[in-house]
Coordinates of C-alpha atoms (C1' of nucleotides) in Angstrom, one line a residue:
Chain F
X1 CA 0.0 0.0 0.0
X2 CA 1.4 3.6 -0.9
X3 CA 0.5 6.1 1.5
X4 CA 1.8 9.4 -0.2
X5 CA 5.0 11.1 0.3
X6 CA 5.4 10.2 4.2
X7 CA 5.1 6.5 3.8
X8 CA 8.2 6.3 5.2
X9 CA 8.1 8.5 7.7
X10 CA 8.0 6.4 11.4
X11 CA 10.4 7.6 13.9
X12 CA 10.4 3.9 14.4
X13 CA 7.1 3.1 14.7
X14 CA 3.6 2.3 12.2
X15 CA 1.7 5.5 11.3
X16 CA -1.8 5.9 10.3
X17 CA -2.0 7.0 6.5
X18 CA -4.6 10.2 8.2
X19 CA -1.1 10.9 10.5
X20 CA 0.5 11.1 7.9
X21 CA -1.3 13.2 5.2
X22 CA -1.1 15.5 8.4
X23 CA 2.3 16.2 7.5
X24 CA 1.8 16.3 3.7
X25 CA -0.6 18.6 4.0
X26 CA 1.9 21.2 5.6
X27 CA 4.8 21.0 3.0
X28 CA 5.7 24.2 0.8
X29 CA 7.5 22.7 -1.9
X30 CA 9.7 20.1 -2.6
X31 CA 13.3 20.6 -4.4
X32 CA 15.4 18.3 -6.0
X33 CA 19.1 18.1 -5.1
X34 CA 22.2 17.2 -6.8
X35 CA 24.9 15.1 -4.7
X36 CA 27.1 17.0 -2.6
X37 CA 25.1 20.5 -3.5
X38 CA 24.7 22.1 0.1
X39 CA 20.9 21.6 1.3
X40 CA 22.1 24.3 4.4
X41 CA 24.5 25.6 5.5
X42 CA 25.9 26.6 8.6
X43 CA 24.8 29.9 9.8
X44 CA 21.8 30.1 7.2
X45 CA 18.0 31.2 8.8
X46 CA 16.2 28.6 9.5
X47 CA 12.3 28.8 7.7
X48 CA 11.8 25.4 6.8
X49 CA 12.5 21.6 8.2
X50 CA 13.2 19.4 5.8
X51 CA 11.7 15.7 5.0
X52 CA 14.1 13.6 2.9
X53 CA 11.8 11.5 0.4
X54 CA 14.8 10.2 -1.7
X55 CA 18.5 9.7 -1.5
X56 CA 20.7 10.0 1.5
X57 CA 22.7 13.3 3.2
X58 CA 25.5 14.3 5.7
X59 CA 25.5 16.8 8.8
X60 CA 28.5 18.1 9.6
X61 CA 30.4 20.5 11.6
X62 CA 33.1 22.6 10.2
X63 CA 36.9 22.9 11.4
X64 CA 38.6 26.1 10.9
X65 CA 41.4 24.1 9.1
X66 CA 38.6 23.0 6.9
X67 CA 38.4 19.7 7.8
X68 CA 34.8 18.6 9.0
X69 CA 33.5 16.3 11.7
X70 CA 30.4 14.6 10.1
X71 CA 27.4 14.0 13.5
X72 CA 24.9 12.8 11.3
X73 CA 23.5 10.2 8.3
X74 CA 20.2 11.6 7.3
X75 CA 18.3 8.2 5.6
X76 CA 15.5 8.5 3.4
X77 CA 12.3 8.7 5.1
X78 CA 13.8 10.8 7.7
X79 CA 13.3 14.6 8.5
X80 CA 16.8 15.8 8.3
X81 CA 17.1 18.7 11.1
X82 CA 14.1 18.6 13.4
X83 CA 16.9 20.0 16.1
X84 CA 17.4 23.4 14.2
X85 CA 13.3 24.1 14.6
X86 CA 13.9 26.2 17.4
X87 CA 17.2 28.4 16.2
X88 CA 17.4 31.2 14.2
X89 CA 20.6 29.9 12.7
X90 CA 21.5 26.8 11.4
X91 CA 23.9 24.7 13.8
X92 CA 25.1 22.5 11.0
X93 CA 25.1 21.9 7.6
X94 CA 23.7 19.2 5.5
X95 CA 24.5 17.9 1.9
X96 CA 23.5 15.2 -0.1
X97 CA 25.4 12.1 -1.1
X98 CA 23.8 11.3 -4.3
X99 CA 20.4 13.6 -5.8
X100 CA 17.9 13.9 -3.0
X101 CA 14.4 15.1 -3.2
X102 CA 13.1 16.7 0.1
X103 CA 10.2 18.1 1.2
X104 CA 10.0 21.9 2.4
X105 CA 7.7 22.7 5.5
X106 CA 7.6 25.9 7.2
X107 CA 8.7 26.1 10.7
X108 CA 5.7 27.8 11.8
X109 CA 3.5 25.5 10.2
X110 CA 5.4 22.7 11.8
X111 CA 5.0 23.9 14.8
X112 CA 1.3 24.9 14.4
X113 CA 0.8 21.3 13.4
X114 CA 2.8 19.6 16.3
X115 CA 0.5 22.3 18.9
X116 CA -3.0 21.0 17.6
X117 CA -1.8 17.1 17.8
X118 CA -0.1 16.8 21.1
X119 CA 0.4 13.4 20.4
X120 CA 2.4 13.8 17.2
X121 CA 4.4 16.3 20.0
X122 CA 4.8 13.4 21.9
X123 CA 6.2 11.5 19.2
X124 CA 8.8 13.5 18.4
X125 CA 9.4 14.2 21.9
X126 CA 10.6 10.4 22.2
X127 CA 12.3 10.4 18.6
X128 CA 14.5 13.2 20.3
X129 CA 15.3 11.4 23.2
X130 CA 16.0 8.3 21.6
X131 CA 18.4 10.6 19.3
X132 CA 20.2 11.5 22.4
X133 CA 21.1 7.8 22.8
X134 CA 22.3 7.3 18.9
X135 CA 24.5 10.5 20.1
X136 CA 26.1 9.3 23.2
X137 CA 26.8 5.9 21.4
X138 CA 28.1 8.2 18.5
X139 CA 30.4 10.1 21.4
X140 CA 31.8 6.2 22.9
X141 CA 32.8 5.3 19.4
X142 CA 34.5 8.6 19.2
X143 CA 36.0 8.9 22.8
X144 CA 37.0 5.3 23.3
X145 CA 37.7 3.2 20.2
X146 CA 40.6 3.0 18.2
X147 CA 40.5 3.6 14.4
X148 CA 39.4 0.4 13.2
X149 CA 36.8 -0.1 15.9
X150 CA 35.8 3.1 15.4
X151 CA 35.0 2.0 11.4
X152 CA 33.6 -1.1 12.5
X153 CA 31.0 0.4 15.3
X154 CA 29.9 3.0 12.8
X155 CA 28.9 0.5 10.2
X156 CA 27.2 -1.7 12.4
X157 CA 24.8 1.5 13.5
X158 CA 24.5 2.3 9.8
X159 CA 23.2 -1.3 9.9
X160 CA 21.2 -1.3 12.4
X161 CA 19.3 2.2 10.8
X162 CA 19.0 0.5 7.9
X163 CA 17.4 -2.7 8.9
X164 CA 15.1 -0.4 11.0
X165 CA 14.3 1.2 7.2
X166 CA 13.6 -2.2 5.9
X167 CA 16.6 -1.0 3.5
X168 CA 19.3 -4.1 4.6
X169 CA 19.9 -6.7 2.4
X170 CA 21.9 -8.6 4.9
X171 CA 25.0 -7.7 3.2
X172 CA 25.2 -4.0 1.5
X173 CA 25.7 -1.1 3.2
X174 CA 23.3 1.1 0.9
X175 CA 24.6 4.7 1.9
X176 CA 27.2 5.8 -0.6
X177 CA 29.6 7.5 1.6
X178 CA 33.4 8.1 0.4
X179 CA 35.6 7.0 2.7
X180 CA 36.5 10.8 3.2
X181 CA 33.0 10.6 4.7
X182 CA 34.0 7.5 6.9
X183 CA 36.8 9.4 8.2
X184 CA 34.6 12.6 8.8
X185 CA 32.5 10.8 10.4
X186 CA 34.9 8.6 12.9
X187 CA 37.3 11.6 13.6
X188 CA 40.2 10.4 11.3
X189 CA 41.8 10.9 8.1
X190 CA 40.8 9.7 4.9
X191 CA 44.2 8.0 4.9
X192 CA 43.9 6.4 7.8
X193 CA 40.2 5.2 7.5
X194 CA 41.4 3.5 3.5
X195 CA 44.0 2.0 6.4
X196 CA 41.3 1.1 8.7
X197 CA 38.9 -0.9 6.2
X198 CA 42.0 -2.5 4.6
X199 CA 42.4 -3.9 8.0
X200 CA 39.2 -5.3 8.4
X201 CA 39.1 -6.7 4.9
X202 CA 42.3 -8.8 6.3
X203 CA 40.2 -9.9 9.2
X204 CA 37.5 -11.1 6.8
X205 CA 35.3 -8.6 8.4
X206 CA 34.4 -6.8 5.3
X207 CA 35.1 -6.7 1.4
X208 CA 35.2 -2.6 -0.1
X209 CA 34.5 -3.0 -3.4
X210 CA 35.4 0.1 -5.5
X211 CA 33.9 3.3 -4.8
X212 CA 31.5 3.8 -2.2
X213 CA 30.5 0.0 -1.7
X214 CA 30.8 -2.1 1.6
X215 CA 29.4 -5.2 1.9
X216 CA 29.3 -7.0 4.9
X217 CA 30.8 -10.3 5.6
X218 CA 30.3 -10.7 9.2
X219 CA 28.2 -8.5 11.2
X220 CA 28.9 -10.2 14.2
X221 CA 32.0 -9.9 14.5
X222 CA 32.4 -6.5 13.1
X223 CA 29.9 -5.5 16.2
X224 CA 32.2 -7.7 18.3
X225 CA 35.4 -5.5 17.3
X226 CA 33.7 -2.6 17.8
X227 CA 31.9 -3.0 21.1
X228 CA 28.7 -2.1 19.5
X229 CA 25.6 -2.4 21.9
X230 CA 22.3 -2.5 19.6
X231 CA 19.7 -0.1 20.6
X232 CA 17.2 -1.7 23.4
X233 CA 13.9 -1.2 22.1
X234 CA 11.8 -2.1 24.7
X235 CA 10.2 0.7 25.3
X236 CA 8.1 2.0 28.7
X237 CA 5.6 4.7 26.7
X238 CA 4.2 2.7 23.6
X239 CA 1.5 1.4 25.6
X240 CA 1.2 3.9 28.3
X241 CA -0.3 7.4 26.2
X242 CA -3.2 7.5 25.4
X243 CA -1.1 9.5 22.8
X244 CA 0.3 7.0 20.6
X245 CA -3.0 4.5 20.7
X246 CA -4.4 7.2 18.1
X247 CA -1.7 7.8 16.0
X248 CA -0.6 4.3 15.2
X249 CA -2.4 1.4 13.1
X250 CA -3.9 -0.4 15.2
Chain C
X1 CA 12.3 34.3 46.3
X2 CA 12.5 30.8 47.3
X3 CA 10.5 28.8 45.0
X4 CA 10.9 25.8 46.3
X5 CA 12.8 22.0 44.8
X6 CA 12.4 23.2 41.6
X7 CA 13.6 26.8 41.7
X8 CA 16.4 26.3 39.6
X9 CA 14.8 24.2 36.8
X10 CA 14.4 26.5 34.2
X11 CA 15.5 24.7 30.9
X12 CA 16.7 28.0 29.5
X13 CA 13.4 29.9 30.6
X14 CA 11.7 31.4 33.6
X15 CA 8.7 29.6 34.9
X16 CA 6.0 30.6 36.9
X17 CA 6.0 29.1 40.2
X18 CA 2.9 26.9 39.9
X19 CA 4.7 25.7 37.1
X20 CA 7.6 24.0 39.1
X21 CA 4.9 23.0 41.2
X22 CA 3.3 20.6 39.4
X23 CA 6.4 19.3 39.6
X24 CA 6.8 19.3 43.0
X25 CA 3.7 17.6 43.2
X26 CA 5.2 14.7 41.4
X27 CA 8.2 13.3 43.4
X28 CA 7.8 10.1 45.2
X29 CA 10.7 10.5 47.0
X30 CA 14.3 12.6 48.1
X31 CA 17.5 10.8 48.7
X32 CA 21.3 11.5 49.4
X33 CA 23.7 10.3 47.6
X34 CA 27.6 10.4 48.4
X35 CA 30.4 11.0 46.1
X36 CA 31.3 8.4 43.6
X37 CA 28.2 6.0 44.4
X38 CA 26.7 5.3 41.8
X39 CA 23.3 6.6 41.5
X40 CA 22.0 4.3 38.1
X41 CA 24.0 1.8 36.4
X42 CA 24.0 0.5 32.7
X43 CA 21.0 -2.0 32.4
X44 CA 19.4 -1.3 35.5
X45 CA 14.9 -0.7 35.0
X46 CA 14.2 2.5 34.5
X47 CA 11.6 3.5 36.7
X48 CA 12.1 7.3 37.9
X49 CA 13.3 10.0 36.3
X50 CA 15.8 12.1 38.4
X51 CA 16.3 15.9 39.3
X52 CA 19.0 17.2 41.0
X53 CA 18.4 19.4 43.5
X54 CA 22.1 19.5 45.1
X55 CA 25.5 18.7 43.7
X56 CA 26.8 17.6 40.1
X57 CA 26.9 14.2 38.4
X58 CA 28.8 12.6 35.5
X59 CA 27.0 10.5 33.0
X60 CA 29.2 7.9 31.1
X61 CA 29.5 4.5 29.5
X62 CA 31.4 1.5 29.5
X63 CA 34.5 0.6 27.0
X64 CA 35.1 -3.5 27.7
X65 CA 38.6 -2.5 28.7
X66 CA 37.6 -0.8 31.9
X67 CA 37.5 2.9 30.7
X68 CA 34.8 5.0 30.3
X69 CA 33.7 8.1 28.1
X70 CA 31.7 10.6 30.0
X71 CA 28.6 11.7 27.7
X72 CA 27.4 14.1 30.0
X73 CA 28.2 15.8 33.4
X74 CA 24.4 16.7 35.3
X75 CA 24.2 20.2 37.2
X76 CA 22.5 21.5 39.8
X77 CA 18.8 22.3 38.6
X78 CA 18.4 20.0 36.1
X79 CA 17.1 16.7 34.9
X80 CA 19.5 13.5 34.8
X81 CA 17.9 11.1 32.8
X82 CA 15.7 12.3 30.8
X83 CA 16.6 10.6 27.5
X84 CA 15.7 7.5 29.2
X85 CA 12.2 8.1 29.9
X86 CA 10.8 5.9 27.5
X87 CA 13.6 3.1 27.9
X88 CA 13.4 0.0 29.9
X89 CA 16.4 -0.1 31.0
X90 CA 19.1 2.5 31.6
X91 CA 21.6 3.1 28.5
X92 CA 24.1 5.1 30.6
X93 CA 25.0 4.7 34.4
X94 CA 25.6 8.1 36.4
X95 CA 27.9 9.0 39.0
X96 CA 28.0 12.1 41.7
X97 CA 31.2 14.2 42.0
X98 CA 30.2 15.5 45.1
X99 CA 27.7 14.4 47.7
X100 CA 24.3 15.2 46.4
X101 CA 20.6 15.5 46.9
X102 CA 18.0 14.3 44.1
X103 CA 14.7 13.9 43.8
X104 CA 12.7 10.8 42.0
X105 CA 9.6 11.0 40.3
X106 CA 7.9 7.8 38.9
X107 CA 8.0 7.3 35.0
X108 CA 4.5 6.6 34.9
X109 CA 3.8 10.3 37.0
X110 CA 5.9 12.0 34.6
X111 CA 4.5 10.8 31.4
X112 CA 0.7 12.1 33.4
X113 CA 1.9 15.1 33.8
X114 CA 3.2 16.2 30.5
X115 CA 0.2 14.8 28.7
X116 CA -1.7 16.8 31.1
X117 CA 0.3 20.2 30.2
X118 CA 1.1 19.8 26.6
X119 CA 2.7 23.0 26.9
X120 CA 5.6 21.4 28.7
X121 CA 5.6 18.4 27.1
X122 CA 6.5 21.5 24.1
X123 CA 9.4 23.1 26.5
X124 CA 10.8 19.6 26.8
X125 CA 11.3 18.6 23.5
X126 CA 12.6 22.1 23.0
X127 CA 14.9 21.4 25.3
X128 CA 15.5 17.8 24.1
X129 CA 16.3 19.7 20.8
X130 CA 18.9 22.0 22.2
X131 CA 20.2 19.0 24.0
X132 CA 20.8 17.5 20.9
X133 CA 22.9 20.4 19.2
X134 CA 25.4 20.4 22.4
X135 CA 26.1 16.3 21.9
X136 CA 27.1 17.1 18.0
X137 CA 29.4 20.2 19.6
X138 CA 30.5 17.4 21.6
X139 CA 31.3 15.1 18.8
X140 CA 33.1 18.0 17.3
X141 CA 35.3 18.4 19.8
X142 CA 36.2 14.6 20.3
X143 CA 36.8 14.2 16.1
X144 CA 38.4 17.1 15.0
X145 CA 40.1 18.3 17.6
X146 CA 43.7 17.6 19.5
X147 CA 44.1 17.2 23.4
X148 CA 44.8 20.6 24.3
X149 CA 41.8 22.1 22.4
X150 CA 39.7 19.4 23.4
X151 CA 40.1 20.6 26.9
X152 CA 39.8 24.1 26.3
X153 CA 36.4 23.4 24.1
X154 CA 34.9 21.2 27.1
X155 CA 35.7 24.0 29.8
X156 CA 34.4 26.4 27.2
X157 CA 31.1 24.5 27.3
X158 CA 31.1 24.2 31.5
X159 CA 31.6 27.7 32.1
X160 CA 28.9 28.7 29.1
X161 CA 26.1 26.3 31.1
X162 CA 27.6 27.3 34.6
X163 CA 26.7 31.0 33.3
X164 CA 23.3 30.2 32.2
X165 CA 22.9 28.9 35.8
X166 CA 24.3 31.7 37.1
X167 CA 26.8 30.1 38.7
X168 CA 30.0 31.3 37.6
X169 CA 32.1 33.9 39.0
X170 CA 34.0 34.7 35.9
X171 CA 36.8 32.4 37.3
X172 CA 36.1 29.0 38.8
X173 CA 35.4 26.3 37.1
X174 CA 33.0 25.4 40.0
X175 CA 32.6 21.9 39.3
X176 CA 34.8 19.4 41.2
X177 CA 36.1 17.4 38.0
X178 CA 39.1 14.9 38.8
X179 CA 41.5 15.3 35.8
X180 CA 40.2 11.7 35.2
X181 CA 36.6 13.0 34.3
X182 CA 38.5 15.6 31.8
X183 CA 40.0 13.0 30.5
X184 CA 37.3 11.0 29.8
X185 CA 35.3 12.9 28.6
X186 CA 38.0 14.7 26.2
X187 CA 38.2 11.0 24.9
X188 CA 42.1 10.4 26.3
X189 CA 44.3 9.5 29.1
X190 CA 44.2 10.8 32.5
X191 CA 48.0 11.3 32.0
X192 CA 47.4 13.1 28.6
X193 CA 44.8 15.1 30.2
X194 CA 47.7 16.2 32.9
X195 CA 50.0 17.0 30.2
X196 CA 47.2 18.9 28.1
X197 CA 46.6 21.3 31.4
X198 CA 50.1 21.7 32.0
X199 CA 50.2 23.2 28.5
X200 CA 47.6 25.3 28.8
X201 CA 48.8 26.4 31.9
X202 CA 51.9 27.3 30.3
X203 CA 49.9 29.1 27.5
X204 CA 48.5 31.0 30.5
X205 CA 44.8 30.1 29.4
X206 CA 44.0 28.6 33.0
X207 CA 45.7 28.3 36.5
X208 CA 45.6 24.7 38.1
X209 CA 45.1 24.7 41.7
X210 CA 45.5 21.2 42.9
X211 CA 42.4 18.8 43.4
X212 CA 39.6 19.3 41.2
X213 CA 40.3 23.1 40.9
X214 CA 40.6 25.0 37.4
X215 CA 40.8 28.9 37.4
X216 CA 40.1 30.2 33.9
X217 CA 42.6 33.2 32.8
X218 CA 41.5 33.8 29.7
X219 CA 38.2 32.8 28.5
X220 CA 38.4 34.5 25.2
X221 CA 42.1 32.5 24.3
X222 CA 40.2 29.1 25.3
X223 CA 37.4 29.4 23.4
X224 CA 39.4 30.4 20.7
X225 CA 41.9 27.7 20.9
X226 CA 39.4 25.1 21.0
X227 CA 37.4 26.6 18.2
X228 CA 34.4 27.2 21.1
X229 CA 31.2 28.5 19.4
X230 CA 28.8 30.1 21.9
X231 CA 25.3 28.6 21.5
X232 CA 23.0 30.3 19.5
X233 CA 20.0 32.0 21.8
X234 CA 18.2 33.6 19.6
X235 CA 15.5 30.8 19.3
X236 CA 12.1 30.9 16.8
X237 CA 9.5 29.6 18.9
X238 CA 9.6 31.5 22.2
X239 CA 7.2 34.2 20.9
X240 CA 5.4 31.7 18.9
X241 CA 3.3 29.0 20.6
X242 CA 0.8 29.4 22.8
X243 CA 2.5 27.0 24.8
X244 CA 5.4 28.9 26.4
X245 CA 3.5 32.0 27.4
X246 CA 1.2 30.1 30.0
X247 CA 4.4 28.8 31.5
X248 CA 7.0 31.4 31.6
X249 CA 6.9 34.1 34.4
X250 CA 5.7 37.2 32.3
Chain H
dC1 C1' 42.9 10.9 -25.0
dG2 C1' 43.2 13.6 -21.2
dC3 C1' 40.4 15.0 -17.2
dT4 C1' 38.7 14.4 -12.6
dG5 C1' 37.5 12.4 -8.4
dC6 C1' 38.6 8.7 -5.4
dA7 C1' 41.3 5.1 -3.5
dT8 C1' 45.8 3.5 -2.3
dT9 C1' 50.6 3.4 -0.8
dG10 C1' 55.0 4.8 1.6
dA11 C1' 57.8 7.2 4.8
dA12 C1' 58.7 10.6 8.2
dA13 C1' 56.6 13.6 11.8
dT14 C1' 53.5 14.0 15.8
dA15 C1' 50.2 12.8 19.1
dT16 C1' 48.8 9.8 22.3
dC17 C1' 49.0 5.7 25.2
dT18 C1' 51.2 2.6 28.4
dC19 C1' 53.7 1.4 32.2
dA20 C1' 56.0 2.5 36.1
dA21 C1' 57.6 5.6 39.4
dT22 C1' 57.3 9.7 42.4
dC23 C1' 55.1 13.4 44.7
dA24 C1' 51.8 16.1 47.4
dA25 C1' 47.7 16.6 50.1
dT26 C1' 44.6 14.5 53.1
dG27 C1' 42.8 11.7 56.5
dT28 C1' 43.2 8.0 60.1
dG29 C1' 44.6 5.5 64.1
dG30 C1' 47.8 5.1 67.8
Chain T
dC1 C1' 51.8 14.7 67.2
dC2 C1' 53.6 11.1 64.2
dA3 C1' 53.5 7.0 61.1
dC4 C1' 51.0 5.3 57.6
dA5 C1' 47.5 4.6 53.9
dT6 C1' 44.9 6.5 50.3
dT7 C1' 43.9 9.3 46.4
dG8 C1' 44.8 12.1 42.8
dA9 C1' 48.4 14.8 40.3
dT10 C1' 52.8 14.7 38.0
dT11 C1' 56.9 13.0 35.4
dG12 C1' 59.8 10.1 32.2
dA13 C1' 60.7 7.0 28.6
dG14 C1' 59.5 3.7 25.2
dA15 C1' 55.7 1.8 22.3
dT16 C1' 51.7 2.6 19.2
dA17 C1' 48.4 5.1 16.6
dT18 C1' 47.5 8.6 13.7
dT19 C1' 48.6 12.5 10.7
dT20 C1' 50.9 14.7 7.1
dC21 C1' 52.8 15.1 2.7
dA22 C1' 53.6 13.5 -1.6
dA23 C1' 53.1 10.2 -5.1
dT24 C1' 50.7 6.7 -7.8
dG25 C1' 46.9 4.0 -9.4
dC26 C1' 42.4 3.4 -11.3
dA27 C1' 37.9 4.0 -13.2
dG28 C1' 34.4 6.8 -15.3
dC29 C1' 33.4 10.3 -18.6
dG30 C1' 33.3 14.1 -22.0

DNA sequence: CGCTGCATTGAAATATCTCAATCAATGTGG
DNA sequence: CCACATTGATTGAGATATTTCAATGCAGCG
């Protein structure tokens, strides 16, 4: 069944295709993007939030030496700076790794929307929180792991978002980051992360085929070698609101 | 004006007494807490949610090897745990510095009250928001950064939320941190962190005084060393909803 | 064919960690 | 008051991890 524009759209749970044209009813426009064309950037006013329909993007931070650490994989399906609604500025910038097509809503319209369905608020309330855990993990992997853990930890939680997207094959990683973007993202070089995944092809963990392509060869031990913990989802709320019950299908 | 437990919760804003009442009306219980018990642990069932009425915490997590990166450190007036509120079991464990008072309110109470006052269910994903731009500053200064900025960036960020408390006397770093904690959470070695502060000693940024004791000489040279961006305050929404103004003190 | 954008490699320079020892401050019991 | 234990800060020296710089390889593409 195709529900429109925001079929994808979860924050990890089932919407209701009414929930949903909720949100499709609020967008302004939608642009299409060419790969590695800015979507924002740092410092820009913030009018809209974005909703990525198709494709995948980065967030990053800039150095003043110009290099960048990279906080964030924005999947499609997902709305790609929810934490900017509230700043004037942008915090971050975003660009696309491939064309994207995104959908434009106005913040106050967002916000509008989110007022007169507290439980969509609620929703994104928990998204945000369960953000703040994806950060923290992101800030171990950082803090604590060397550069070949650090590889393998972030490609077991591209994994992990990815099966959540019903978008793993068991094998591909389907985001088509460079390894620059690797490196970015794991606070290394782009030398040393080539190093890094050279090192887990010798362990059999891996194979890098090319440009841009990982596949997978064991998953558990890559999340073995990196110390990664997959997210507990459990939760205490979905069957607590009364807030959810009328947002999801049934 | 005392304004009772909850006087110093604020989330960036001023609220009307009644406000931090509702609060108030919500705690199941008080308790003490000495210095380096822990007050959660990784795994343990989440059932409160915690406020700190006295003292400062550290949040962290566990590398296999026996170190730990800090993800967080908790101050006076504010929320522990929040981003564990709809979790089962804890994803982080949390430590005090100091001896310290906090109080406990149920997970189930909580969730009541904010479905019952959507307008704070708004200031807390507001908050959950901003939270969320601090953790990628934080994964800045863990990726891009070396030791020496990494500690000047990280006692950027303390004395920038210790001024928002009003709580810093344009000096002291008034938050008893053993170099351990800087080191853990700067992502390195206690002994690296030493070296790092001798450094900055020597580039006169800071004067350390023993135990736990950091005097800041030159803010402005610290923040720019470690490329410290102030957080943006200029945010969209507090004229907007007709959430905030219900809640915040004229 | 000659670009261009990545990936890959080597070798030297740095940053950081590890291990092990010492020091200084503090608190405790006799 | 002193002897002693404890905790955290400090230092040194050698081992590793990572960066830097510079060159080469390789595939797609006009």
């Amino acid at each position: 069944m195709h529900r429109g524009l925001f079929s994808r759209c979860s924050f990890g749970r089932e919407f209701r295709p009414e929930t949903l044209r909720i949100f499709e009813n609020a967008i302004s426009s939608i642009e299409t993007i060419e790969g590695h064309y800015n979507l924002t950037q740092i410092g820009d006013n913030v009018r809209h939030v974005h909703y990525l329909i198709e494709g995948s993007t980065v967030r990053y931070l800039d150095d003043i030496c110009g290099s960048r650490q990279v906080t964030g994989i924005g999947l499609c399906g997902e709305f790609l700076d929810l934490d900017n609604v509230n700043c004037s500025t942008r915090s971050y910038g975003i660009y696309p790794l491939e064309r994207v097509q995104v959908a434009l809503i106005p913040i106050d319209v967002f916000i509008q929307v989110l007022q007169d369905h507290p439980d969509l608020m609620e929703v994104l309330w928990l998204s945000a929180l369960q953000d703040a855990i994806y950060w923290q993990r992101w800030l171990f992997r950082l803090g604590r792991l060397r550069g070949e853990q650090r590889i393998a930890h972030f490609l077991c939680e591209l994994i992990e978002r990815l099966r959540l997207l019903e978008r793993f094959d068991g094998e591909r990683v389907n985001v088509p980051l460079r390894q620059l973007e690797y490196a970015e993202a794991c606070g290394m070089t782009s030398v040393h992360a080539n190093r890094c995944f050279r090192n887990l092809q010798e362990r059999e963990l891996v194979i890098v085929e090319g440009c841009r392509n990982v596949r997978v060869r064991s998953e558990k031990d890559l999340c073995e070698l990196g110390q990664f913990k997959p997210m507990d989802r459990n939760f205490n709320l979905v069957t607590l609101g009364r807030g959810l019950g009328s947002l999801q299908a049934s």
